[in-house]
PDB file of C-alpha atoms in Angstrom:
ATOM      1  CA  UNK A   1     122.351 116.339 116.776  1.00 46.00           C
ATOM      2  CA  UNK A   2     120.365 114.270 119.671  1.00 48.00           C
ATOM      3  CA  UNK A   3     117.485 115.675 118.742  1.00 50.00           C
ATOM      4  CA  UNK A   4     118.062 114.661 114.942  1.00 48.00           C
ATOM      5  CA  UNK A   5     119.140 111.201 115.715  1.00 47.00           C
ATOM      6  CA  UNK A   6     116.218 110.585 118.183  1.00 46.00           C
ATOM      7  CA  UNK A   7     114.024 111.669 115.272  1.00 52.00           C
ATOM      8  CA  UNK A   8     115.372 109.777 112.686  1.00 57.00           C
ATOM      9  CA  UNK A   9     115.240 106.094 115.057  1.00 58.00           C
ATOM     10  CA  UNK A  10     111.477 107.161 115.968  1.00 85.00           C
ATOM     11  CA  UNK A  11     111.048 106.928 112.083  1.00 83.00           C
ATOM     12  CA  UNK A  12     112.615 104.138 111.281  1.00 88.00           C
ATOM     13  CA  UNK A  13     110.534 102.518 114.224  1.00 92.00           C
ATOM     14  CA  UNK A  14     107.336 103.593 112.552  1.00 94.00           C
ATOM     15  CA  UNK A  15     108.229 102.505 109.109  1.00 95.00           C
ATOM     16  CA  UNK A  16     109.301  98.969 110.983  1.00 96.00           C
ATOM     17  CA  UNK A  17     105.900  98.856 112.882  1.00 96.00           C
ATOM     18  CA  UNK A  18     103.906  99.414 109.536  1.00 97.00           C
ATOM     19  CA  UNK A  19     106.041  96.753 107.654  1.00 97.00           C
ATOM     20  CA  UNK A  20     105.817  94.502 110.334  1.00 98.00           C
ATOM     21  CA  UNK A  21     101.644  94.822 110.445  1.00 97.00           C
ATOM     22  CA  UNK A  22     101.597  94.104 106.594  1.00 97.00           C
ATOM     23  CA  UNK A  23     103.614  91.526 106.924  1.00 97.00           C
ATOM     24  CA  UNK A  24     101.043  89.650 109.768  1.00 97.00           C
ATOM     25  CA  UNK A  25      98.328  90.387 107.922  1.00 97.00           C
ATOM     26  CA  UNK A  26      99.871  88.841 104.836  1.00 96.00           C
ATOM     27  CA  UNK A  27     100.725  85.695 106.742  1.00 96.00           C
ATOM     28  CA  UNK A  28      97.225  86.069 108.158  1.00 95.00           C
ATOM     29  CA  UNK A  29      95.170  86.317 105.064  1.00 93.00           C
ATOM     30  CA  UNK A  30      97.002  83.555 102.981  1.00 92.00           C
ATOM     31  CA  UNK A  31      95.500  81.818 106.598  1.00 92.00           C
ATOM     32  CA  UNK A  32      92.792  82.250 106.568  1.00 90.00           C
ATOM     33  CA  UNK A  33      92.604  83.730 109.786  1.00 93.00           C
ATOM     34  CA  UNK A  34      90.028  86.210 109.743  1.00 91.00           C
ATOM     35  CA  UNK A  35      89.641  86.893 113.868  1.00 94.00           C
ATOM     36  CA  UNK A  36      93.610  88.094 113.668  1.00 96.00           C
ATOM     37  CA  UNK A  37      92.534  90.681 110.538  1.00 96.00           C
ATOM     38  CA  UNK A  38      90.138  92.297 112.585  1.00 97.00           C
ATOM     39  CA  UNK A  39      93.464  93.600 114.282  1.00 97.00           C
ATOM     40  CA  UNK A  40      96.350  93.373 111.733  1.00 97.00           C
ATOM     41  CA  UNK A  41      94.614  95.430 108.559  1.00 97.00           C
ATOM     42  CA  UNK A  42      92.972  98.029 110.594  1.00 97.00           C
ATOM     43  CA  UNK A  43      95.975  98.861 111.820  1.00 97.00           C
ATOM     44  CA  UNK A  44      97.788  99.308 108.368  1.00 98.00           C
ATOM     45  CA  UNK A  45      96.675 102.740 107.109  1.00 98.00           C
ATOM     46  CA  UNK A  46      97.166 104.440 110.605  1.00 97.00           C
ATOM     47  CA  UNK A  47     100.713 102.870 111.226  1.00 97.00           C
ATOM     48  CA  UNK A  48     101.490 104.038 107.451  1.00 97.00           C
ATOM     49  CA  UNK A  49     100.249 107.595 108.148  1.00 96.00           C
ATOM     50  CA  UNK A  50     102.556 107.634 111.247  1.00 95.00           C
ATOM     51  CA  UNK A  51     105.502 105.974 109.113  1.00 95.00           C
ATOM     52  CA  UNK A  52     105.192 109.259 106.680  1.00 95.00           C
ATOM     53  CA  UNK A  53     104.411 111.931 109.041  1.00 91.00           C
ATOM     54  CA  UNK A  54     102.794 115.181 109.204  1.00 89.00           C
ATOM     55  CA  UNK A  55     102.717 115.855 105.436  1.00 92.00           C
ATOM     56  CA  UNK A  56     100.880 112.059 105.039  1.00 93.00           C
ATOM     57  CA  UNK A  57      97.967 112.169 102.435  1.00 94.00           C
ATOM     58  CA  UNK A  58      95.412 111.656 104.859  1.00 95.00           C
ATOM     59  CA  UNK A  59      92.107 111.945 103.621  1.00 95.00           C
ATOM     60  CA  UNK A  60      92.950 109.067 100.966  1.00 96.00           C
ATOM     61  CA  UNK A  61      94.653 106.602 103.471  1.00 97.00           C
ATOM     62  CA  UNK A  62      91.938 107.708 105.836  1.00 97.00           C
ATOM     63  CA  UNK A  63      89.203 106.189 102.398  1.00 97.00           C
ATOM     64  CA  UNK A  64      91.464 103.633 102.392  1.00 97.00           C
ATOM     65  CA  UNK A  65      91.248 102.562 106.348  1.00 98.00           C
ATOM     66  CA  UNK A  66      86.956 102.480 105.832  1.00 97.00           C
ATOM     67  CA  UNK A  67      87.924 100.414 102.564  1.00 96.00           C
ATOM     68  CA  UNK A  68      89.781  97.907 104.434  1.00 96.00           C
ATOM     69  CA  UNK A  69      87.858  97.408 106.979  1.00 97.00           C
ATOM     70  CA  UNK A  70      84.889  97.107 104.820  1.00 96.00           C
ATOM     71  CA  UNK A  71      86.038  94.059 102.547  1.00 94.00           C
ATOM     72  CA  UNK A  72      87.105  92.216 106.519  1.00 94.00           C
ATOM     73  CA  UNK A  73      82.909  91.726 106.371  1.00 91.00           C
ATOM     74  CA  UNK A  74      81.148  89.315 104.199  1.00 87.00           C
ATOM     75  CA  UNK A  75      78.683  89.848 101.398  1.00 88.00           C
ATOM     76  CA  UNK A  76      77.761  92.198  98.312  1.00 89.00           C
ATOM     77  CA  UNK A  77      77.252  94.819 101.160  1.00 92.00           C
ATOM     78  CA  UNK A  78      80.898  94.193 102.090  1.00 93.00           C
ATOM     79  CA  UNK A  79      82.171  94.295  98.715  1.00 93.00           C
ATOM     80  CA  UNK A  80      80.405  97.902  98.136  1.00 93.00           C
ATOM     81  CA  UNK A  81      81.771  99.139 101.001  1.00 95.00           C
ATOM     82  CA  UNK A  82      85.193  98.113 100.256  1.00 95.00           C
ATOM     83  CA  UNK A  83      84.255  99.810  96.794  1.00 95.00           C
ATOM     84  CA  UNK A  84      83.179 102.752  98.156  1.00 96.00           C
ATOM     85  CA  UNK A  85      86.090 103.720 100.468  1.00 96.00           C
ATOM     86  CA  UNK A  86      89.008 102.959  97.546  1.00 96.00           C
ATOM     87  CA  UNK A  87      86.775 104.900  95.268  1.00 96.00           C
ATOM     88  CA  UNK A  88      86.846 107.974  97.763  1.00 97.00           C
ATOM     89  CA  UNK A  89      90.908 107.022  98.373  1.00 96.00           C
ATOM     90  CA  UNK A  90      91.652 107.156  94.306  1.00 95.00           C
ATOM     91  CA  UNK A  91      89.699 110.274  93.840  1.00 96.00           C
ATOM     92  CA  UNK A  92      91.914 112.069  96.759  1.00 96.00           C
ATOM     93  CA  UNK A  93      95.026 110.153  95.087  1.00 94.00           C
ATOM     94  CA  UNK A  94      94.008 111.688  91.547  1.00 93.00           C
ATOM     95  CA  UNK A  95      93.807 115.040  93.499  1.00 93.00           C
ATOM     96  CA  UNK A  96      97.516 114.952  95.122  1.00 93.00           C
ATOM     97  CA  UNK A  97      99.325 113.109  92.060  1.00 91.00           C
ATOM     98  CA  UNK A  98      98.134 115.592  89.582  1.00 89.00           C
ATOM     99  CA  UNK A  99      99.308 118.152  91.596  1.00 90.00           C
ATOM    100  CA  UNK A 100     102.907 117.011  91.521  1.00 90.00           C
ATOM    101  CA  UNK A 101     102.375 116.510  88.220  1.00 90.00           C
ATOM    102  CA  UNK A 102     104.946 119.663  86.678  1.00 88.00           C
ATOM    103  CA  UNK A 103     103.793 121.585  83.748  1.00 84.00           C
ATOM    104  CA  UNK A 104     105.749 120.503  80.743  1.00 79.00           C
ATOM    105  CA  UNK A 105     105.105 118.834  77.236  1.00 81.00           C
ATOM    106  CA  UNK A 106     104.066 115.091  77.305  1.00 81.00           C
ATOM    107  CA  UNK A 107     106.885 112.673  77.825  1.00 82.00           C
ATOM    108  CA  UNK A 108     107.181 109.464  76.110  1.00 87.00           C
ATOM    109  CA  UNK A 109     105.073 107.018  77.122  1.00 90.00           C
ATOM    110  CA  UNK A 110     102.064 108.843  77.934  1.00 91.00           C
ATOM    111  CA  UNK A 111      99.969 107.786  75.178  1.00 93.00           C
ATOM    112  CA  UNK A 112     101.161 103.944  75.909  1.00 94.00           C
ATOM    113  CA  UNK A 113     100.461 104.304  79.206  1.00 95.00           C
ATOM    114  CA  UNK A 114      96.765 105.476  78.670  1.00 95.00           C
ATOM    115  CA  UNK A 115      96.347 103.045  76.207  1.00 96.00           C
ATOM    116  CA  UNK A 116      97.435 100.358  78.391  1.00 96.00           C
ATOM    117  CA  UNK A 117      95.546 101.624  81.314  1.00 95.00           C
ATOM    118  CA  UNK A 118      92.277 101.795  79.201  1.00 96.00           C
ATOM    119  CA  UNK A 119      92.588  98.502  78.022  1.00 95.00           C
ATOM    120  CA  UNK A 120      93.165  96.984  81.394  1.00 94.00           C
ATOM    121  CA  UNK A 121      89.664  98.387  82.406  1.00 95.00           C
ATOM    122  CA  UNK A 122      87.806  97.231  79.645  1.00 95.00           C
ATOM    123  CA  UNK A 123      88.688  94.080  79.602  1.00 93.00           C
ATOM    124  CA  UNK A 124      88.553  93.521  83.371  1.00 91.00           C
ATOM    125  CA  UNK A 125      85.153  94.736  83.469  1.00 92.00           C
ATOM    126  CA  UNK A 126      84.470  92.225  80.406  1.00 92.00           C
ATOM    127  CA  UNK A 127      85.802  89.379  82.072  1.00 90.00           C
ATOM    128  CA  UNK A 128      84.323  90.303  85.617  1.00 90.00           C
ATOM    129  CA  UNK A 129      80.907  91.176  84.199  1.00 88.00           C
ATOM    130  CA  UNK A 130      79.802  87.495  83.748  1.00 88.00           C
ATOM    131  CA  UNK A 131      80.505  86.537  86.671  1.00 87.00           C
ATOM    132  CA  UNK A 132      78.037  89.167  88.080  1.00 89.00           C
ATOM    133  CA  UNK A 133      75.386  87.548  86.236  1.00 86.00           C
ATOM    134  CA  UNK A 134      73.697  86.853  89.287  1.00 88.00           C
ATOM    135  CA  UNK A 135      74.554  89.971  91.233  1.00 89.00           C
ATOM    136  CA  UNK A 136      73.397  92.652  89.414  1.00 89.00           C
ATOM    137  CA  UNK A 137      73.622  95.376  92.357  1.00 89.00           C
ATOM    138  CA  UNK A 138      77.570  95.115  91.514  1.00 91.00           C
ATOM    139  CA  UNK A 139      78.055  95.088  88.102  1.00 90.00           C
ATOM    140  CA  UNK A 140      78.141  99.120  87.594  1.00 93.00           C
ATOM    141  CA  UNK A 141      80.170 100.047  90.681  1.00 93.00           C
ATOM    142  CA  UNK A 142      83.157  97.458  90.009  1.00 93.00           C
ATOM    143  CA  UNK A 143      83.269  98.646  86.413  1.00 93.00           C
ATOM    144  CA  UNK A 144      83.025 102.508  87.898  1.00 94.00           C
ATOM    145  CA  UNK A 145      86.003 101.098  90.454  1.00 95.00           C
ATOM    146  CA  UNK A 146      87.845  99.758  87.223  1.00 94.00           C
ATOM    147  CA  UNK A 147      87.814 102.696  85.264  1.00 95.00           C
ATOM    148  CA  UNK A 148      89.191 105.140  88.435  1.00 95.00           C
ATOM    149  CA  UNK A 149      91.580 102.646  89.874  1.00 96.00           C
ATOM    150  CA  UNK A 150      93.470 102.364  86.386  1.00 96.00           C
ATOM    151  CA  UNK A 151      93.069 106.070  85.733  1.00 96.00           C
ATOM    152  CA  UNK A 152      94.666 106.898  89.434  1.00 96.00           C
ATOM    153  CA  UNK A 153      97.425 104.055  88.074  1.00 95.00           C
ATOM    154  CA  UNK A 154      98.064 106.221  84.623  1.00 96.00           C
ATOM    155  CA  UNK A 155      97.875 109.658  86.226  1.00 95.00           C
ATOM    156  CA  UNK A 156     100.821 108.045  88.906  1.00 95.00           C
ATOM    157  CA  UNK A 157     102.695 106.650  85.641  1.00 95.00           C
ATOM    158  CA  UNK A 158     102.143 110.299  83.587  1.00 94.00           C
ATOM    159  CA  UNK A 159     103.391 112.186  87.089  1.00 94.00           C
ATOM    160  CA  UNK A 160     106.277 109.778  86.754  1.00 92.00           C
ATOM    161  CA  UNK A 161     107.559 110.330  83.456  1.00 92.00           C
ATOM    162  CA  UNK A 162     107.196 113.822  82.850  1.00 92.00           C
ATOM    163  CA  UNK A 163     109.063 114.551  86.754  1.00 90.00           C
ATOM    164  CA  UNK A 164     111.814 112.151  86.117  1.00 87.00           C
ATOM    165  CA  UNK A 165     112.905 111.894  89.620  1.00 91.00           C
ATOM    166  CA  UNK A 166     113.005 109.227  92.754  1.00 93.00           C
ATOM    167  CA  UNK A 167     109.352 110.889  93.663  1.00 92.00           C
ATOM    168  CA  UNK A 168     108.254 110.196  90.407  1.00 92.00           C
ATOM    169  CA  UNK A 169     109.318 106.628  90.137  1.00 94.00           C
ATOM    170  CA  UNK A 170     107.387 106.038  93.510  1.00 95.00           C
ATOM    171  CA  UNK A 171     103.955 107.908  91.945  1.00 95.00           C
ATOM    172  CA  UNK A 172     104.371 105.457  88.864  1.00 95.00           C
ATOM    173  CA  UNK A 173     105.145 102.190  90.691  1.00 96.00           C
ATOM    174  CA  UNK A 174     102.872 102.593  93.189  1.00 96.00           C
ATOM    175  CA  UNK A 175      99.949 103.600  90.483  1.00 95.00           C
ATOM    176  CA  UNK A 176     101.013 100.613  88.527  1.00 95.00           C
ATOM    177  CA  UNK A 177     101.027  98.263  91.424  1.00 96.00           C
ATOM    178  CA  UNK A 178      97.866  99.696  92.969  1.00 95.00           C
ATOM    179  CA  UNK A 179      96.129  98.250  89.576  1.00 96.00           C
ATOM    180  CA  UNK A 180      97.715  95.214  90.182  1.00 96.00           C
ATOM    181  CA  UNK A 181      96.659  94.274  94.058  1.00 95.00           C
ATOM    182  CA  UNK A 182      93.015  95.644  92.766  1.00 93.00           C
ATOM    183  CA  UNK A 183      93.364  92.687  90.313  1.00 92.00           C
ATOM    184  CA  UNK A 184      94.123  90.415  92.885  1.00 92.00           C
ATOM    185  CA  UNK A 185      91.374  91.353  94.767  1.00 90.00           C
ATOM    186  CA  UNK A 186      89.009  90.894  91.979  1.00 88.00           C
ATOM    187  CA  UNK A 187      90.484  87.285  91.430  1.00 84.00           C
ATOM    188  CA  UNK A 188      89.995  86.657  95.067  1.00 83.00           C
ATOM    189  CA  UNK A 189      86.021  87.996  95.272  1.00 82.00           C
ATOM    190  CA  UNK A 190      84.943  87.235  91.759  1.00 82.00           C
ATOM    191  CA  UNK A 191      86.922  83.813  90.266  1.00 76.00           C
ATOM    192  CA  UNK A 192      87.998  82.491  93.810  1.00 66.00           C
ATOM    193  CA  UNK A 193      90.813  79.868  92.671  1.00 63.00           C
ATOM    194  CA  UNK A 194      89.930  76.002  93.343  1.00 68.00           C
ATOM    195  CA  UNK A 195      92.603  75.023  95.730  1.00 77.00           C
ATOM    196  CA  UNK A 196      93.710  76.304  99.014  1.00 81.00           C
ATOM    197  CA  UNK A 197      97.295  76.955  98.047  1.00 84.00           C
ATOM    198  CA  UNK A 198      96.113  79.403  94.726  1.00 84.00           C
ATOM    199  CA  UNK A 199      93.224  80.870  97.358  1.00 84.00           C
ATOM    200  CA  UNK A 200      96.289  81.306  99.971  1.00 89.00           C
ATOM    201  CA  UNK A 201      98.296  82.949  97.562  1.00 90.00           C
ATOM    202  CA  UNK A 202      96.092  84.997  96.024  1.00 91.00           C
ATOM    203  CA  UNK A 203      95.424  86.449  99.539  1.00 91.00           C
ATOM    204  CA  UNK A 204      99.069  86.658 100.396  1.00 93.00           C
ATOM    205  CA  UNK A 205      99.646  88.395  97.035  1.00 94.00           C
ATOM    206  CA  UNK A 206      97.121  91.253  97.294  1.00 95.00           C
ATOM    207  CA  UNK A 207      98.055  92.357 100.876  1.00 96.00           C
ATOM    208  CA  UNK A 208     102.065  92.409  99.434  1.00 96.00           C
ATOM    209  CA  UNK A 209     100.921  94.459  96.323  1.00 97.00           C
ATOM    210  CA  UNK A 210      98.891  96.739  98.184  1.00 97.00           C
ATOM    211  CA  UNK A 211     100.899  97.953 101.069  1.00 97.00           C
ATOM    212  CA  UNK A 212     103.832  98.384  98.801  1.00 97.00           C
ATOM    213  CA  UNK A 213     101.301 100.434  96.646  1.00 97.00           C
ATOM    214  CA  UNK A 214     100.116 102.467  99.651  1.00 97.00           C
ATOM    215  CA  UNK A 215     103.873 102.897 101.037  1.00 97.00           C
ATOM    216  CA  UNK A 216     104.913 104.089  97.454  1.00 97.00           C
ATOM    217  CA  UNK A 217     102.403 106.573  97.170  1.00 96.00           C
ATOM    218  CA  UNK A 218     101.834 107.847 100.669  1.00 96.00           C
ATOM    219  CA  UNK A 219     105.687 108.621 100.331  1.00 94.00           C
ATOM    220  CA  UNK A 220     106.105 109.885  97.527  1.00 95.00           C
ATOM    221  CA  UNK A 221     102.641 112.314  97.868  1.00 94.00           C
ATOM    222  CA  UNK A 222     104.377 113.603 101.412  1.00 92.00           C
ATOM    223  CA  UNK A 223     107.699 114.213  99.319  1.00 83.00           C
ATOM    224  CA  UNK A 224     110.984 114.613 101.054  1.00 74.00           C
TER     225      UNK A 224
END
C-alpha cells in the first residue's frame, strides 16, 4: 500500500510539473518573452512524457520536442523546422491512433467528420496561400502540414466514435483540438493580428490548445 501511494503522489507531481510548465509558457508567450521560452517549451514534451510514463508515445512527443523548439527561432527556416518535426509527430500519431482504432463497421459520424476535416484543409491552405505570395519555399509544405494535421485530427475523431469509451473521447478531442492550436499557429505566423492584446492572445491561445492536445493524446495513446 506504501509503495502504491508513493507511486500514485510521484504522478500526480509529474502531471502538476507539466501543467505548471504550460502554464509559464502560456503566460510567457502572450509576453512576449522569448529568453524565458528558451526554458519553459523545451521543457513541455519531456515533463509530459514523464507525466504518462513508461507506455508514453515517445517517438511523436519526441517530433514534437524538435518541433517546438524549432518555431522558438526566427525565419522561413524556423517555420520549416517547426513543420518538419509536427509532420514527423502526426505521422507517429496516425501510427498509434489507428492502432486503437477496433475493427468494427463505421459509426456515425465518420463521413461528417472526414468531410469536415477535408474542408478545413482546403480552405486553410486557400486562405494561407496568398499570404505566401512572397515566400514561395513555404507554400507546399504548410499545405502538406494542413492536409496531415487534419487527417491525424479525423483518424483521432474516427478512433473515437467507433471505441466509444473515456480513451476514445481523449483520441477525438485531442485530434480535434490539435487542428485547432495548428490554426492558431497559422494566425500567429501568417496573418499576425494588429494589436498587442489579439497578438497576446493568439499566443496565449495556441500554447492552451496545444498542451491540452498533447496531454489528451499522449494519455489516451499510453491507455490505462
Amino acid at each position: 500500500m506504501r509503495h502504491t501511494a508513493r507511486v500514485m503522489i510521484s504522478a500526480r507531481t509529474r502531471w502538476t510539473a507539466y501543467w505548471a510548465a504550460a502554464l509559464a509558457d502560456a503566460i510567457a508567450a502572450a509576453a512576449g518573452a522569448r529568453r524565458v521560452r528558451w526554458v519553459t517549451k523545451p521543457a513541455l514534451m519531456p515533463l509530459l512524457a514523464a507525466a504518462v510514463g513508461e507506455r508514453a508515445p515517445r517517438a511523436a512527443l519526441a517530433a514534437a520536442w524538435a518541433g517546438d523548439v524549432a518555431l522558438l527561432g526566427s525565419g522561413d527556416a524556423a517555420v520549416a523546422g517547426g513543420i518538419g518535426g509536427f509532420a514527423a509527430a502526426h505521422i507517429a500519431h496516425l501510427r498509434e491512433v489507428r492502432e486503437l482504432r477496433p475493427d468494427a463497421p463505421a459509426a456515425p459520424g465518420e463521413r461528417i467528420s472526414a468531410a469536415a476535416f477535408a474542408t478545413t484543409a482546403v480552405a486553410a491552405t486557400a486562405v494561407l496561400a496568398p499570404r505566401l505570395a512572397d515566400r514561395p519555399a513555404l507554400r507546399l509544405p504548410v499545405a502538406g502540414y494542413a492536409a496531415l494535421v487534419t487527417a491525424m485530427g479525423h483518424a483521432g475523431v474516427r478512433t473515437g466514435l467507433r471505441r466509444r469509451d473515456v480513451r476514445g473521447r481523449d483520441l477525438a478531442v485531442g485530434g480535434a483540438l490539435f487542428v485547432v492550436s495548428d490554426g492558431l499557429v497559422a494566425l500567429s505566423l501568417f496573418a499576425r493580428p494588429r494589436t498587442r492584446w489579439r497578438a497576446a492572445a493568439v499566443e496565449a491561445a495556441v500554447m492552451a490548445t496545444y498542451t491540452g492536445a498533447q496531454a489528451l493524446l499522449a494519455r489516451s495513446i499510453a491507455g490505462p
